[in-house]
Amino acid sequence: MRTHVVDHPLIAHKLTALRDQVTDSPTFRRLADELVTLLAYEATRDVRVEEVSIHTPVAPAQGVRLASPKPLVVPILRAGLGMLDGMVRLLPTAEVGFLGMIRNEETLEASTYAERLPEDLSGRQCYVLDPMLATGGTLAAAIRFLTDRGADHITAICLLVAPEGCARLEEDLSDLDIPVTVVTGAMDEKLNEKGYIVPGLGDAGDRLYGVVH
Ligand code: URA
């Protein structure tokens, strides 16, 4: 597994505003959206393309287009939904599948509660959207779900990651012999006793969509 922390002043600037506790939900949603588009630019560096011949108004030319099967974008519900628009803006022809994962707040273990994905993902490149890679349990379970269906190239885009989550992902997925990459805006310091990323930004789902009681 490869973790790529995208080092760019615009990303650092937007992440700082995103983290700030005085940032309201509408601004948080806009910043998350903009950050995903910037991260997606890096994350799609290996997206598969095929050569095509076209004619410009001036001359014939060779170019590329996204190869088939098209990439699959998979936001992890709920917070990953806040990253979807920013991703498909860059990859408008990608297909979108949904995976609902919930974390048990006591055991911190993840389980699937909803799924809308093609049965056969053979040969598909998948872009998993999850804003916070904290313990790593949710993302590891989501990636396993996709590879069990045949996905052969996984890139996770996370706004923030914790070192503990990266280590867990590395360990849980060590048997996979396909490329798995995590692209993120920052590697934070640690997790606290409640499994929150420190300094982090709090609960990404709550900050995007409000607290559900
Ligand atoms: N999920 C969040 O939304 N925030 C964290 O800090 C950890 C997990």
Tab-separated table of C-alpha atoms and ligand atoms in Angstrom:
chain	number	residue	atom	x	y	z
A	1	MET	CA	0.000	0.000	0.000
A	2	ARG	CA	1.188	3.498	-0.818
A	3	THR	CA	0.181	6.656	1.071
A	4	HIS	CA	0.542	9.869	-0.859
A	5	VAL	CA	0.256	13.099	1.142
A	6	VAL	CA	-0.338	15.842	-1.402
A	7	ASP	CA	1.888	18.738	-0.470
A	8	HIS	CA	0.369	21.883	-1.975
A	9	PRO	CA	-0.199	25.303	-0.395
A	10	LEU	CA	-3.776	25.560	-1.702
A	11	ILE	CA	-4.644	22.233	-0.114
A	12	ALA	CA	-3.038	23.266	3.181
A	13	HIS	CA	-4.932	26.576	3.090
A	14	LYS	CA	-8.319	24.953	2.460
A	15	LEU	CA	-7.675	22.199	5.012
A	16	THR	CA	-6.906	24.776	7.689
A	17	ALA	CA	-10.227	26.507	7.066
A	18	LEU	CA	-11.988	23.119	7.039
A	19	ARG	CA	-10.517	22.155	10.409
A	20	ASP	CA	-11.469	25.439	12.083
A	21	GLN	CA	-14.355	24.876	14.492
A	22	VAL	CA	-15.969	28.211	13.525
A	23	THR	CA	-16.414	27.057	9.897
A	24	ASP	CA	-20.135	26.514	9.302
A	25	SER	CA	-21.682	23.593	7.360
A	26	PRO	CA	-22.228	25.396	4.024
A	27	THR	CA	-18.609	26.577	4.009
A	28	PHE	CA	-17.399	23.163	5.170
A	29	ARG	CA	-19.254	21.478	2.275
A	30	ARG	CA	-17.799	23.898	-0.253
A	31	LEU	CA	-14.257	23.452	1.071
A	32	ALA	CA	-14.576	19.643	1.115
A	33	ASP	CA	-15.813	19.763	-2.464
A	34	GLU	CA	-12.894	21.933	-3.610
A	35	LEU	CA	-10.354	19.813	-1.725
A	36	VAL	CA	-11.590	16.606	-3.334
A	37	THR	CA	-11.174	18.046	-6.805
A	38	LEU	CA	-7.583	19.035	-5.989
A	39	LEU	CA	-6.823	15.627	-4.447
A	40	ALA	CA	-8.574	13.825	-7.306
A	41	TYR	CA	-6.177	15.423	-9.748
A	42	GLU	CA	-3.319	13.579	-8.017
A	43	ALA	CA	-5.370	10.452	-7.330
A	44	THR	CA	-6.208	9.917	-11.003
A	45	ARG	CA	-2.614	10.031	-12.178
A	46	ASP	CA	-2.826	6.291	-12.972
A	47	VAL	CA	-6.333	6.264	-14.408
A	48	ARG	CA	-6.418	3.935	-17.407
A	49	VAL	CA	-6.714	5.540	-20.825
A	50	GLU	CA	-6.765	4.243	-24.384
A	51	GLU	CA	-5.441	5.883	-27.524
A	52	VAL	CA	-7.886	7.482	-29.946
A	53	SER	CA	-7.582	9.210	-33.296
A	54	ILE	CA	-9.431	12.467	-33.747
A	55	HIS	CA	-9.477	15.356	-36.201
A	56	THR	CA	-8.956	18.854	-34.892
A	57	PRO	CA	-10.262	21.631	-37.185
A	58	VAL	CA	-6.679	21.799	-38.462
A	59	ALA	CA	-5.303	18.255	-38.692
A	60	PRO	CA	-5.658	14.630	-37.606
A	61	ALA	CA	-4.311	14.046	-34.090
A	62	GLN	CA	-3.716	11.245	-31.643
A	63	GLY	CA	-5.062	11.520	-28.125
A	64	VAL	CA	-6.455	9.469	-25.255
A	65	ARG	CA	-9.789	8.886	-23.575
A	66	LEU	CA	-10.744	7.005	-20.417
A	67	ALA	CA	-10.532	3.276	-21.067
A	68	SER	CA	-13.374	0.796	-20.607
A	69	PRO	CA	-14.565	-0.381	-18.183
A	70	LYS	CA	-14.972	3.129	-16.820
A	71	PRO	CA	-13.615	3.874	-13.347
A	72	LEU	CA	-16.002	3.363	-10.462
A	73	VAL	CA	-16.309	6.046	-7.781
A	74	VAL	CA	-17.470	4.692	-4.417
A	75	PRO	CA	-18.389	7.187	-1.702
A	76	ILE	CA	-18.689	5.591	1.731
A	77	LEU	CA	-21.935	6.763	3.298
A	78	ARG	CA	-22.576	9.089	4.998
A	79	ALA	CA	-19.580	11.422	5.034
A	80	GLY	CA	-18.145	10.239	1.692
A	81	LEU	CA	-21.192	11.748	-0.033
A	82	GLY	CA	-19.737	15.169	0.710
A	83	MET	CA	-16.855	14.258	-1.598
A	84	LEU	CA	-18.844	12.911	-4.537
A	85	ASP	CA	-19.572	16.092	-6.504
A	86	GLY	CA	-15.944	17.219	-6.320
A	87	MET	CA	-14.832	13.845	-7.696
A	88	VAL	CA	-17.302	13.460	-10.551
A	89	ARG	CA	-16.596	17.019	-11.648
A	90	LEU	CA	-13.166	15.727	-12.623
A	91	LEU	CA	-14.359	12.304	-13.846
A	92	PRO	CA	-17.834	13.013	-15.257
A	93	THR	CA	-18.074	9.716	-17.162
A	94	ALA	CA	-17.192	7.535	-14.167
A	95	GLU	CA	-19.874	5.279	-12.730
A	96	VAL	CA	-20.847	5.712	-9.100
A	97	GLY	CA	-21.566	2.933	-6.611
A	98	PHE	CA	-22.528	3.356	-2.964
A	99	LEU	CA	-21.318	1.603	0.148
A	100	GLY	CA	-22.834	2.277	3.569
A	101	MET	CA	-20.465	1.450	6.387
A	102	ILE	CA	-21.092	2.126	10.041
A	103	ARG	CA	-18.593	2.140	12.859
A	104	ASN	CA	-19.595	0.713	16.236
A	105	GLU	CA	-18.542	3.543	18.561
A	106	GLU	CA	-17.605	1.097	21.343
A	107	THR	CA	-15.706	-1.611	19.473
A	108	LEU	CA	-14.727	0.792	16.616
A	109	GLU	CA	-15.359	-2.119	14.187
A	110	ALA	CA	-16.981	-1.424	10.798
A	111	SER	CA	-19.864	-3.270	9.154
A	112	THR	CA	-21.797	-2.826	5.875
A	113	TYR	CA	-25.415	-1.606	6.184
A	114	ALA	CA	-26.114	-0.687	2.531
A	115	GLU	CA	-24.606	-1.438	-0.834
A	116	ARG	CA	-25.381	-0.462	-4.409
A	117	LEU	CA	-22.492	-1.703	-6.528
A	118	PRO	CA	-22.068	-3.859	-9.640
A	119	GLU	CA	-21.806	-7.574	-8.740
A	120	ASP	CA	-18.756	-7.973	-10.965
A	121	LEU	CA	-15.945	-5.474	-10.582
A	122	SER	CA	-13.366	-7.488	-12.547
A	123	GLY	CA	-10.768	-5.216	-14.065
A	124	ARG	CA	-12.305	-2.070	-12.539
A	125	GLN	CA	-10.333	0.809	-11.116
A	126	CYS	CA	-12.154	2.030	-8.001
A	127	TYR	CA	-11.880	5.409	-6.298
A	128	VAL	CA	-13.114	5.156	-2.723
A	129	LEU	CA	-14.163	8.387	-1.032
A	130	ASP	CA	-13.939	8.594	2.746
A	131	PRO	CA	-12.972	11.901	4.353
A	132	MET	CA	-11.346	10.484	7.505
A	133	LEU	CA	-8.980	7.507	7.660
A	134	ALA	CA	-9.042	7.111	11.444
A	135	THR	CA	-8.765	3.549	12.830
A	136	GLY	CA	-8.711	2.170	9.287
A	137	GLY	CA	-11.426	-0.403	10.007
A	138	THR	CA	-14.049	1.144	7.723
A	139	LEU	CA	-11.734	1.693	4.791
A	140	ALA	CA	-10.138	-1.761	5.106
A	141	ALA	CA	-13.609	-3.373	5.100
A	142	ALA	CA	-14.705	-1.252	2.109
A	143	ILE	CA	-11.595	-2.097	0.096
A	144	ARG	CA	-11.998	-5.798	0.913
A	145	PHE	CA	-15.619	-5.601	-0.265
A	146	LEU	CA	-14.496	-4.203	-3.633
A	147	THR	CA	-11.588	-6.590	-4.165
A	148	ASP	CA	-13.812	-9.581	-3.263
A	149	ARG	CA	-15.904	-8.526	-6.281
A	150	GLY	CA	-12.868	-8.376	-8.542
A	151	ALA	CA	-11.664	-4.753	-8.406
A	152	ASP	CA	-7.999	-4.777	-9.355
A	153	HIS	CA	-6.861	-1.227	-8.638
A	154	ILE	CA	-7.950	0.804	-5.618
A	155	THR	CA	-7.324	4.432	-4.782
A	156	ALA	CA	-8.799	5.880	-1.605
A	157	ILE	CA	-9.144	9.646	-1.337
A	158	CYS	CA	-9.216	10.912	2.249
A	159	LEU	CA	-9.132	14.520	3.398
A	160	LEU	CA	-7.159	13.525	6.516
A	161	VAL	CA	-5.464	10.354	7.722
A	162	ALA	CA	-4.063	9.147	11.054
A	163	PRO	CA	-0.844	7.102	11.198
A	164	GLU	CA	-2.694	4.355	13.110
A	165	GLY	CA	-5.232	4.019	10.286
A	166	CYS	CA	-2.547	3.761	7.628
A	167	ALA	CA	-0.751	1.068	9.647
A	168	ARG	CA	-3.977	-0.917	10.133
A	169	LEU	CA	-4.807	-0.689	6.437
A	170	GLU	CA	-1.331	-1.866	5.550
A	171	GLU	CA	-1.666	-4.848	7.888
A	172	ASP	CA	-5.270	-5.819	7.039
A	173	LEU	CA	-4.666	-5.663	3.295
A	174	SER	CA	-1.170	-7.165	3.254
A	175	ASP	CA	-2.425	-10.264	1.382
A	176	LEU	CA	-3.760	-8.223	-1.573
A	177	ASP	CA	-1.495	-8.241	-4.598
A	178	ILE	CA	-3.162	-5.316	-6.363
A	179	PRO	CA	-2.169	-1.640	-6.167
A	180	VAL	CA	-3.809	0.165	-3.230
A	181	THR	CA	-3.054	3.859	-2.804
A	182	VAL	CA	-4.299	6.376	-0.242
A	183	VAL	CA	-4.221	9.987	-1.406
A	184	THR	CA	-4.694	12.564	1.340
A	185	GLY	CA	-4.332	16.227	2.195
A	186	ALA	CA	-2.548	15.602	5.507
A	187	MET	CA	-1.188	12.927	7.822
A	188	ASP	CA	-2.252	14.070	11.309
A	189	GLU	CA	-0.623	13.303	14.620
A	190	LYS	CA	-2.634	10.473	16.177
A	191	LEU	CA	-6.027	9.153	17.255
A	192	ASN	CA	-7.530	10.050	20.627
A	193	GLU	CA	-9.170	7.537	22.984
A	194	LYS	CA	-12.500	7.951	21.158
A	195	GLY	CA	-10.998	7.165	17.766
A	196	TYR	CA	-11.027	10.773	16.547
A	197	ILE	CA	-8.153	12.124	14.517
A	198	VAL	CA	-6.019	14.694	16.413
A	199	PRO	CA	-6.001	17.578	15.617
A	200	GLY	CA	-8.427	16.473	12.852
A	201	LEU	CA	-11.635	18.347	12.223
A	202	GLY	CA	-14.157	16.567	14.457
A	203	ASP	CA	-16.902	14.364	13.030
A	204	ALA	CA	-16.859	14.899	9.265
A	205	GLY	CA	-20.456	13.660	8.784
A	206	ASP	CA	-21.782	16.001	11.484
A	207	ARG	CA	-19.863	18.952	10.119
A	208	LEU	CA	-21.133	18.267	6.585
A	209	TYR	CA	-24.731	17.425	7.379
A	210	GLY	CA	-25.393	18.235	11.046
A	211	VAL	CA	-25.719	16.031	14.124
A	212	VAL	CA	-28.282	13.190	13.900
A	213	HIS	CA	-29.857	12.541	17.332
B	1	URA	N1	-14.482	10.030	11.703
B	1	URA	C1	-14.620	11.377	11.748
B	1	URA	O1	-15.556	11.928	11.191
B	1	URA	N2	-13.682	12.092	12.414
B	1	URA	C2	-12.642	11.528	13.037
B	1	URA	O2	-11.822	12.241	13.602
B	1	URA	C3	-12.521	10.118	12.984
B	1	URA	C4	-13.459	9.393	12.310
